[in-house]
XYZ file of C-alpha atoms in Angstrom:
618
model
C 3.355 9.743 -32.904
C 0.266 10.256 -31.094
C -2.479 7.653 -31.339
C -5.184 9.802 -30.383
C -6.082 13.309 -30.807
C -8.316 15.555 -29.033
C -10.228 18.535 -30.802
C -12.339 21.162 -28.624
C -15.431 21.322 -30.594
C -17.362 24.021 -28.555
C -17.321 25.530 -24.830
C -17.285 23.665 -21.750
C -20.971 22.022 -21.385
C -23.456 24.249 -19.402
C -26.906 22.155 -20.425
C -27.726 21.348 -17.164
C -31.452 21.091 -17.771
C -31.408 17.711 -16.646
C -29.685 18.243 -13.618
C -30.938 16.917 -10.220
C -28.588 18.350 -7.554
C -27.642 15.920 -4.830
C -27.846 16.493 -0.896
C -25.168 18.993 0.172
C -21.937 17.269 1.068
C -20.715 19.368 4.253
C -17.038 19.811 5.841
C -17.636 17.780 9.181
C -15.940 14.813 10.172
C -17.194 11.397 10.808
C -14.734 8.892 12.121
C -15.204 5.656 10.892
C -14.059 2.197 12.734
C -11.173 0.990 11.606
C -10.723 -2.774 10.270
C -7.648 -4.762 10.066
C -6.469 -4.286 6.662
C -8.719 -2.248 5.277
C -8.009 1.887 5.297
C -10.581 4.276 6.507
C -12.647 5.787 3.377
C -12.109 9.196 1.954
C -14.142 11.782 0.241
C -13.221 14.521 -1.803
C -15.501 17.357 -2.197
C -16.061 18.462 -5.840
C -15.858 22.218 -5.048
C -12.458 21.378 -3.186
C -9.137 22.478 -4.891
C -6.264 20.227 -5.863
C -4.219 21.211 -3.038
C -6.959 20.122 -0.283
C -6.737 17.108 1.499
C -8.867 14.525 1.881
C -11.383 14.474 4.521
C -13.245 11.362 6.272
C -16.804 10.755 4.482
C -19.259 12.216 6.321
C -22.472 11.000 4.096
C -22.165 6.892 4.666
C -24.805 5.520 6.494
C -24.683 2.260 8.483
C -28.415 1.276 7.550
C -30.538 -0.810 4.923
C -28.706 -2.182 1.662
C -28.616 -5.980 2.662
C -30.634 -8.709 3.109
C -29.032 -9.964 6.154
C -30.254 -8.355 9.207
C -27.681 -7.192 11.879
C -26.852 -10.054 13.769
C -25.691 -10.207 17.355
C -22.145 -9.220 17.598
C -22.287 -7.150 14.392
C -20.331 -3.893 14.616
C -20.485 -0.479 12.996
C -20.879 0.165 9.536
C -21.275 -3.125 6.979
C -18.676 -4.869 5.054
C -19.233 -4.290 1.478
C -17.558 -5.952 -1.140
C -18.267 -6.534 -4.846
C -17.053 -8.502 -8.018
C -16.469 -6.746 -11.381
C -19.818 -6.607 -13.268
C -19.328 -9.499 -15.710
C -19.754 -8.572 -19.341
C -22.283 -10.697 -20.756
C -20.878 -11.005 -24.399
C -20.795 -14.899 -23.895
C -21.341 -16.968 -21.250
C -19.341 -16.743 -17.744
C -15.671 -18.809 -17.690
C -13.719 -19.539 -15.120
C -11.606 -16.601 -14.857
C -14.823 -15.091 -13.651
C -16.029 -17.727 -11.509
C -12.523 -17.339 -9.606
C -12.809 -13.819 -8.756
C -16.592 -14.424 -7.281
C -15.296 -17.794 -5.271
C -12.972 -15.620 -3.814
C -15.212 -12.797 -2.966
C -17.953 -15.295 -1.616
C -15.262 -16.926 0.753
C -14.131 -13.151 1.930
C -17.975 -12.543 2.264
C -18.379 -15.842 4.388
C -15.533 -14.993 6.678
C -17.276 -11.508 7.592
C -20.276 -13.229 8.523
C -18.618 -15.353 10.320
C -17.134 -12.542 12.501
C -20.331 -11.025 13.117
C -20.122 -8.478 10.503
C -23.073 -7.257 8.421
C -22.310 -8.159 4.725
C -23.238 -6.545 1.417
C -21.939 -8.811 -1.208
C -22.489 -7.400 -4.734
C -22.000 -9.000 -7.990
C -23.660 -8.798 -11.252
C -23.180 -8.387 -15.454
C -22.533 -5.489 -17.429
C -24.895 -5.228 -20.332
C -24.130 -2.163 -22.451
C -21.617 -1.764 -25.403
C -20.843 -2.096 -29.034
C -19.467 -5.914 -28.235
C -23.107 -6.956 -26.674
C -24.745 -5.627 -29.676
C -22.586 -7.557 -32.153
C -22.711 -10.889 -29.833
C -26.913 -10.728 -29.795
C -26.772 -10.029 -33.379
C -24.252 -13.019 -34.074
C -26.884 -15.184 -32.196
C -29.838 -13.813 -34.157
C -31.311 -12.172 -31.257
C -31.865 -8.710 -29.768
C -29.442 -7.183 -27.221
C -32.170 -7.010 -24.686
C -32.814 -10.934 -25.198
C -28.960 -11.931 -25.144
C -28.830 -10.023 -21.847
C -31.676 -11.960 -20.005
C -29.855 -15.145 -21.113
C -26.577 -14.634 -20.469
C -27.244 -12.946 -16.914
C -29.348 -15.730 -15.923
C -26.468 -18.218 -17.178
C -23.950 -16.351 -14.027
C -26.871 -16.828 -11.524
C -27.070 -20.373 -12.211
C -23.505 -20.669 -12.102
C -23.076 -18.937 -8.933
C -25.992 -20.957 -7.581
C -23.910 -24.170 -8.778
C -20.954 -22.664 -7.007
C -22.643 -22.143 -3.531
C -21.845 -17.990 -4.146
C -24.034 -16.380 -1.432
C -24.321 -12.915 -3.145
C -26.766 -10.330 -1.195
C -27.031 -8.151 -4.583
C -27.069 -9.127 -8.229
C -26.971 -5.517 -10.216
C -27.706 -5.753 -13.926
C -26.888 -2.053 -15.666
C -29.919 -2.739 -17.701
C -31.890 -2.450 -14.869
C -34.332 1.258 -14.733
C -32.743 2.226 -11.617
C -29.276 2.002 -12.573
C -29.877 4.110 -15.686
C -31.677 6.832 -13.316
C -28.405 6.705 -11.107
C -25.959 6.910 -14.200
C -27.876 9.872 -15.673
C -28.071 11.681 -12.229
C -23.860 11.012 -11.499
C -23.014 12.014 -14.998
C -25.162 15.342 -14.621
C -23.602 15.940 -11.325
C -19.875 15.949 -12.776
C -21.345 17.819 -15.481
C -22.219 20.565 -13.261
C -18.682 20.451 -11.849
C -16.963 21.465 -15.050
C -15.769 17.928 -15.705
C -17.124 16.635 -18.734
C -16.540 18.701 -21.993
C -17.584 17.915 -25.812
C -14.247 17.419 -28.457
C -13.475 15.197 -31.555
C -11.537 11.993 -30.920
C -9.187 10.258 -33.674
C -7.447 7.049 -32.521
C -6.953 3.386 -32.286
C -9.943 1.267 -30.496
C -10.022 -1.785 -29.478
C -13.572 -3.323 -29.573
C -13.269 -5.945 -27.406
C -11.796 -3.888 -24.693
C -14.240 -0.890 -25.788
C -11.300 1.506 -25.250
C -9.002 3.758 -27.411
C -5.576 2.580 -27.495
C -2.209 4.487 -27.550
C -0.093 3.166 -30.183
C 2.971 2.414 -27.890
C 0.677 -0.251 -25.880
C 0.155 -2.021 -29.210
C 1.729 -5.200 -30.647
C 2.886 -5.338 -34.030
C 0.057 -4.709 -37.037
C -1.717 -2.444 -34.005
C -2.708 -5.522 -32.017
C -4.193 -5.231 -28.650
C -1.801 -7.168 -26.324
C -4.778 -8.583 -24.246
C -7.216 -9.627 -26.874
C -4.352 -10.158 -29.921
C -6.990 -8.468 -32.217
C -5.925 -5.627 -34.488
C -7.351 -2.135 -33.250
C -9.438 -0.082 -35.452
C -8.797 3.317 -36.529
C -11.922 5.688 -35.587
C -12.929 9.351 -35.162
C -15.818 10.517 -33.171
C -17.348 13.616 -31.621
C -17.311 12.670 -27.990
C -17.558 13.873 -24.707
C -15.066 14.052 -22.531
C -14.067 13.420 -18.653
C -11.403 15.590 -17.373
C -9.352 12.921 -15.710
C -6.047 15.217 -15.855
C -7.807 17.626 -13.600
C -7.797 15.004 -10.757
C -3.961 13.843 -10.944
C -2.738 15.588 -8.359
C -5.469 14.617 -6.108
C -4.985 11.080 -6.899
C -1.461 11.114 -6.371
C -1.948 12.438 -2.626
C -4.556 10.053 -2.390
C -2.360 6.942 -2.698
C 0.404 8.560 -1.265
C -1.433 9.038 1.828
C -3.273 5.861 1.740
C -0.987 3.208 0.487
C -3.086 0.346 1.197
C -6.088 1.715 -1.138
C -4.625 -0.518 -3.988
C -3.215 -3.896 -3.153
C -1.441 -6.114 -3.367
C 1.614 -3.505 -3.050
C 2.908 -4.181 -6.627
C -0.282 -3.413 -7.972
C 0.017 0.238 -6.335
C 3.263 0.668 -7.798
C 1.778 0.213 -11.355
C -1.211 2.853 -10.532
C 1.447 5.383 -9.586
C 3.867 4.671 -12.541
C 0.344 5.299 -14.976
C -0.423 8.607 -12.905
C 3.210 9.858 -12.564
C 3.573 9.321 -16.797
C 0.416 11.855 -17.083
C -3.301 11.376 -17.102
C -5.061 12.135 -20.234
C -8.935 13.430 -20.376
C -10.679 9.977 -21.676
C -14.188 9.576 -23.838
C -16.964 9.057 -22.009
C -19.753 8.689 -24.758
C -20.128 6.956 -28.056
C -21.854 8.339 -31.071
C -21.473 4.944 -33.126
C -22.986 2.734 -30.022
C -26.980 2.437 -29.847
C -26.814 0.024 -27.190
C -26.225 2.023 -24.038
C -27.802 4.700 -21.990
C -28.526 8.072 -23.766
C -26.175 10.939 -22.514
C -28.541 13.215 -20.603
C -27.735 16.596 -22.433
C -27.468 14.606 -26.018
C -29.586 11.805 -26.669
C -27.586 11.210 -30.001
C -24.998 9.460 -27.787
C -24.627 6.945 -25.400
C -22.680 6.678 -21.787
C -19.275 4.581 -22.467
C -19.695 1.554 -21.035
C -17.037 1.972 -18.464
C -18.248 5.300 -17.468
C -21.537 3.362 -16.988
C -20.664 0.061 -15.369
C -18.730 1.239 -12.800
C -21.661 3.170 -11.294
C -23.156 -0.484 -10.973
C -21.495 -0.637 -7.490
C -23.760 2.321 -6.000
C -26.990 1.423 -7.951
C -26.891 -2.165 -6.500
C -27.166 -0.840 -2.878
C -30.640 0.873 -4.120
C -33.440 -1.318 -3.377
C -36.158 0.147 -5.088
C -36.886 1.571 -8.610
C -36.168 5.430 -8.891
C -34.193 5.692 -5.490
C -31.823 8.402 -6.374
C -27.932 8.692 -5.830
C -27.907 9.883 -2.701
C -30.449 7.158 -0.994
C -28.209 4.433 -2.862
C -25.070 5.851 -1.190
C -26.678 6.067 2.150
C -27.280 2.096 1.993
C -23.815 1.263 2.026
C -20.977 3.218 0.320
C -18.435 3.324 0.388
C -17.784 -0.459 -0.396
C -15.079 -2.107 2.034
C -13.438 -4.217 -1.129
C -13.761 -4.114 -4.919
C -11.977 -7.437 -6.116
C -10.945 -7.284 -9.656
C -8.855 -8.763 -12.315
C -5.557 -6.808 -12.850
C -6.448 -6.192 -16.667
C -9.267 -3.752 -15.130
C -7.009 -2.253 -12.527
C -6.734 1.109 -14.428
C -10.243 1.928 -14.673
C -10.724 1.065 -10.947
C -7.662 2.590 -9.115
C -7.490 5.726 -11.373
C -10.723 6.526 -13.586
C -13.259 5.457 -10.858
C -11.478 7.305 -8.404
C -11.405 10.407 -10.221
C -14.996 10.091 -11.162
C -16.141 9.898 -7.298
C -14.098 13.081 -6.287
C -15.787 14.892 -9.107
C -19.094 13.892 -7.894
C -18.083 14.629 -4.440
C -18.551 10.864 -3.116
C -16.167 8.860 -0.944
C -13.588 6.448 -2.220
C -13.787 2.737 -1.942
C -11.465 1.539 1.000
C -9.706 -1.114 -1.109
C -9.257 -1.992 -4.754
C -7.464 -5.388 -5.058
C -5.996 -6.666 -8.099
C -5.644 -10.420 -8.549
C -4.072 -12.113 -10.995
C -5.026 -14.225 -14.100
C -5.974 -17.994 -14.115
C -4.020 -18.903 -17.266
C -3.779 -22.173 -19.229
C -1.131 -23.528 -21.571
C 0.524 -20.469 -20.193
C -2.015 -17.956 -21.734
C -4.696 -15.702 -19.722
C -8.113 -17.514 -19.960
C -10.679 -15.317 -21.668
C -13.802 -15.426 -24.050
C -12.478 -13.388 -26.508
C -9.249 -15.936 -26.853
C -11.459 -19.175 -26.920
C -9.345 -20.758 -24.500
C -11.528 -20.832 -21.714
C -12.068 -23.723 -18.856
C -15.498 -24.392 -18.667
C -16.784 -24.145 -14.800
C -20.096 -25.852 -15.877
C -18.430 -28.626 -16.787
C -16.021 -28.715 -13.878
C -18.930 -28.349 -11.579
C -20.775 -31.228 -12.898
C -17.456 -33.253 -12.911
C -16.256 -32.647 -9.521
C -18.424 -30.148 -7.406
C -18.346 -27.028 -6.079
C -16.018 -28.008 -3.072
C -13.161 -29.351 -4.557
C -13.308 -26.071 -7.299
C -13.455 -23.868 -4.350
C -10.719 -25.119 -2.842
C -8.255 -26.033 -5.281
C -8.425 -22.286 -6.597
C -8.486 -20.438 -3.655
C -5.864 -23.174 -1.941
C -3.220 -23.639 -4.938
C -3.324 -20.044 -6.406
C -1.659 -17.331 -4.396
C -4.065 -14.559 -4.238
C -2.737 -11.895 -6.380
C -0.676 -13.523 -8.720
C -1.415 -15.680 -11.459
C -2.300 -19.372 -11.573
C -2.170 -22.160 -13.922
C -4.633 -24.971 -14.320
C -3.755 -28.394 -14.906
C -6.486 -31.397 -14.133
C -3.998 -33.841 -12.719
C -2.684 -31.465 -10.334
C -6.347 -30.794 -9.423
C -7.274 -34.196 -8.765
C -3.997 -34.886 -6.825
C -4.633 -31.981 -4.472
C -8.326 -32.446 -3.763
C -7.701 -36.108 -3.043
C -4.358 -35.484 -0.849
C -6.561 -32.919 1.076
C -10.140 -32.707 1.164
C -10.734 -36.814 0.946
C -7.557 -37.885 2.659
C -6.217 -35.442 5.479
C -9.880 -33.907 6.515
C -12.199 -36.736 5.184
C -10.464 -39.993 6.176
C -9.256 -38.116 9.443
C -12.847 -37.880 10.365
C -14.015 -41.465 9.096
C -11.889 -43.300 10.734
C -12.070 -41.638 14.094
C -15.820 -42.155 14.215
C -15.202 -45.422 12.907
C -13.384 -46.257 15.849
C -15.742 -43.946 18.056
C -18.546 -46.715 16.817
C -16.638 -49.521 17.677
C -15.422 -48.809 21.249
C -17.873 -46.037 22.492
C -21.169 -46.740 20.682
C -20.407 -43.665 18.650
C -20.948 -41.372 21.975
C -18.533 -39.053 23.607
C -16.898 -39.591 26.937
C -16.036 -36.170 27.909
C -16.703 -32.493 27.415
C -13.678 -31.777 24.462
C -11.922 -29.037 27.056
C -11.852 -32.004 29.921
C -10.471 -34.485 27.552
C -7.593 -31.928 26.266
C -6.471 -31.101 30.032
C -2.938 -30.764 29.643
C -2.669 -31.735 26.428
C -0.208 -29.809 23.913
C -2.113 -30.836 20.982
C -5.173 -28.146 21.793
C -2.613 -25.298 21.899
C -1.322 -26.581 18.491
C -4.470 -26.391 17.061
C -5.274 -22.903 19.040
C -2.364 -21.364 17.128
C -3.193 -22.670 13.706
C -6.845 -21.549 14.061
C -5.752 -18.054 14.761
C -3.101 -18.048 12.004
C -5.922 -18.598 9.682
C -8.516 -15.985 11.069
C -5.077 -13.278 10.318
C -4.601 -14.813 6.651
C -8.461 -14.394 5.889
C -8.444 -10.872 7.185
C -5.298 -9.699 5.250
C -6.845 -11.758 1.746
C -4.127 -14.462 1.629
C -6.565 -16.845 0.681
C -4.228 -19.833 0.087
C -2.322 -19.127 3.481
C -5.555 -19.588 5.558
C -6.633 -22.835 3.637
C -2.920 -23.971 4.714
C -3.455 -22.978 8.191
C -6.635 -24.975 8.290
C -5.502 -27.752 6.777
C -2.039 -28.161 9.171
C -4.610 -28.743 11.977
C -6.026 -31.698 9.908
C -2.389 -32.840 9.297
C -1.718 -32.537 13.275
C -4.788 -34.365 13.887
C -3.739 -37.285 11.669
C -0.075 -37.077 13.461
C -1.944 -37.249 16.819
C -4.070 -40.270 15.740
C -0.697 -42.104 14.390
C 1.277 -41.039 17.598
C -1.167 -42.363 19.959
C -2.395 -45.354 18.318
C -6.137 -45.472 20.197
C -7.040 -48.453 18.050
C -4.219 -50.490 20.378
C -4.843 -48.642 23.587
C -8.653 -49.912 23.092
C -7.355 -53.309 23.189
C -5.292 -52.818 26.436
C -8.540 -52.287 28.512
C -8.436 -49.998 31.612
C -7.092 -47.053 31.684
C -5.624 -46.969 28.772
C -8.863 -47.756 26.850
C -10.152 -44.422 28.713
C -7.305 -42.436 27.366
C -7.962 -43.924 23.892
C -11.723 -42.667 24.168
C -10.631 -39.081 25.158
C -8.254 -39.407 22.229
C -11.162 -39.548 20.077
C -12.978 -36.811 21.498
C -9.725 -34.850 21.113
C -9.423 -35.634 17.458
C -13.135 -34.931 16.627
C -12.884 -31.357 18.443
C -10.118 -30.632 16.124
C -12.294 -31.739 12.915
C -14.976 -29.743 14.168
C -13.088 -26.538 14.303
C -11.405 -27.374 10.678
C -15.192 -27.515 9.703
C -15.740 -24.096 11.108
C -12.745 -22.595 10.244
C -12.921 -23.821 6.285
C -16.490 -22.960 6.176
C -15.820 -19.963 3.962
C -14.106 -21.994 1.321
C -15.811 -25.457 1.384
C -19.317 -24.811 2.705
C -21.291 -27.880 1.760
C -18.073 -30.020 3.160
C -18.223 -28.232 6.228
C -22.087 -28.823 6.550
C -21.544 -32.708 6.368
C -18.990 -32.436 8.860
C -20.832 -30.930 11.257
C -23.732 -33.011 10.428
C -21.488 -36.170 11.256
C -20.571 -34.447 14.662
C -24.430 -34.551 15.157
C -25.242 -31.289 14.848
C -28.258 -29.926 13.193
C -28.480 -27.932 9.928
C -29.694 -25.021 11.906
C -26.834 -25.330 14.034
C -24.651 -25.019 11.294
C -26.141 -22.256 9.819
C -25.825 -20.090 13.066
C -22.083 -21.062 13.643
C -19.823 -17.820 13.954
C -15.692 -17.672 13.913
C -16.396 -17.964 17.869
C -16.790 -21.810 17.470
C -13.326 -22.202 16.495
C -12.791 -21.888 20.295
C -11.687 -25.267 21.752
C -14.808 -26.631 23.580
C -17.678 -26.985 21.222
C -18.338 -30.966 21.708
C -19.673 -32.189 24.777
C -19.770 -35.215 26.787
C -22.830 -37.370 26.004
C -22.875 -35.925 22.183
C -23.839 -38.875 19.758
C -22.186 -39.030 16.323
C -23.836 -40.002 13.157
C -22.992 -43.123 11.678
C -19.290 -43.221 10.261
C -19.897 -42.065 6.148
C -17.006 -40.487 3.658
C -17.708 -36.699 3.850
C -15.339 -36.171 0.401
C -15.607 -38.837 -1.895
C -11.952 -39.586 -3.701
C -11.815 -38.434 -7.409
C -10.668 -41.466 -9.108
C -7.976 -40.712 -11.889
C -9.138 -41.557 -15.525
C -5.698 -41.061 -17.026
C -2.546 -43.402 -17.332
C -1.032 -41.120 -14.197
C 1.251 -42.514 -12.330
C 0.245 -43.368 -8.746
C 3.113 -41.582 -6.649
C 1.756 -38.437 -8.592
C -0.330 -37.609 -5.659
C 2.291 -38.127 -2.812
C 4.611 -35.969 -4.613
C 1.449 -33.141 -5.099
C 1.373 -33.242 -0.896
C 4.802 -32.777 -0.188
C 5.752 -30.386 -2.610
C 5.813 -26.956 -1.495
C 3.396 -24.723 -3.203
C 4.822 -23.080 -5.985
C 4.491 -19.221 -6.539
C 3.620 -18.761 -9.876
C 5.575 -15.773 -11.810
C 3.929 -12.954 -12.315
C 3.175 -12.266 -16.034
C 5.020 -9.263 -16.919
C 5.138 -6.575 -19.873
C 1.238 -7.261 -20.652
C -0.153 -3.819 -21.227
C -2.779 -2.929 -18.771
C -5.937 -1.493 -20.458
């Protein structure tokens, strides 16, 4: 039995009285500089037939859009990445924080490479759920959105998230661009009016196919019954773009990542695409449909445009000016539950409007608790504010990026959290720095006796560090954040092994040449720790800053660090180190855990969390 029925209610809409056409798109090709891992962006002209191949975008610009000015070493177009625009029916949970932490780490790494970065995040503020949540709290939708949007900004500050753009879909500039985009798609014949009847999940803000649902017509994501609805809506002709979507995915296999997410998307498209409703007659809290003010634009058709409207710096800017300020994005980071919207609906919408496609859509897994996806609707969230207050931002950022294989699901356990953070940050890195500085103070008056390059001449340890740092760089570029952290940690492990093998405390006691060798050993170890600070700074910015301060560098020197500083040779003879002080305090266990659990955690290989199978996508 079909879950939904569409009945044409009138002829295809041709009421274009609000249409404000964009500038024309010519067919010339502008070749953009390739990035490692990120494919070229494609644009499909709205006037081209489904058989025509995509051409390279010729309408993007390298100018503007970021608060970061172009720095020395920046090349080509900006690196633009986005988180989802988070739904403000409730304050942020750890699942939202996870995506944003990952995006921030990627943005920080790209800045280290000298790229001009535009990091976009924000809030999705329209729709039925928002109005319902506001009413439940005794406030207006606008007041409710203001409070929740601010809670996101506050949490991002607490987690050291250095975003460039924060877009709210209630911003006037966003509404202007949504209406213009809608009118453009309407003008291209891809919007029509029809009756729609089906089962609707209020939490997903989406009509569902019956075969996706659980017993009693329950949504498989929110575990709540869907409700029958019938409306006279406007529809987007998604099915019209099926062939072009198939061609795009076939010719650009890196468009959707990881690869198993691409398989999901190709399967959906292969099974046939259905047109979807892009307006709601029963929802007042939304952007009015340009050609029918009795209806509002469907929240997903509205929110996805936030990635473009965020690029506009001023109210009243039009769609083309926003596009020219940084579109297309280099990377959309999303949770796997919204993959269909970003990898099927969004590309088709862009094709219809004649705009270029994003380069990569990366669908990561869920954070779980007690084996279930964390979500506000399920009521099983981990409160990120409490975690920050209890453990600090560096510990949270490191644990979730190191212990969750990016792309897969990952489970949170406080015991595991404490053990991993203590073993890696407090012991492997922090203690290595502290005991080395202690020996330097005792034997060398906290002053380096030689340049790092001179101290390491003929020493294979330097080569070990260089290989691990190069490995970390490659892993960062490939979005393998856990593996990048692991490679940097291996530098710390190598430093500790070198310290134990060389035993400089014993060499100092011998005096003479042995003492001179020990002093150089301390320079070598501290140089390795300095490199760790740079290489781990995308993940633990505050810890890295504290390490740099211990090594005698100023705040400004740390802020100006680039990836080039991971090259061996930063420390110089005569450089005076700060007094030894722990840069990361151990987290004390509060339960009755056995002490050797920490040892077991450090020795145990990281487990790949099994991907959740059989969960219907929205």
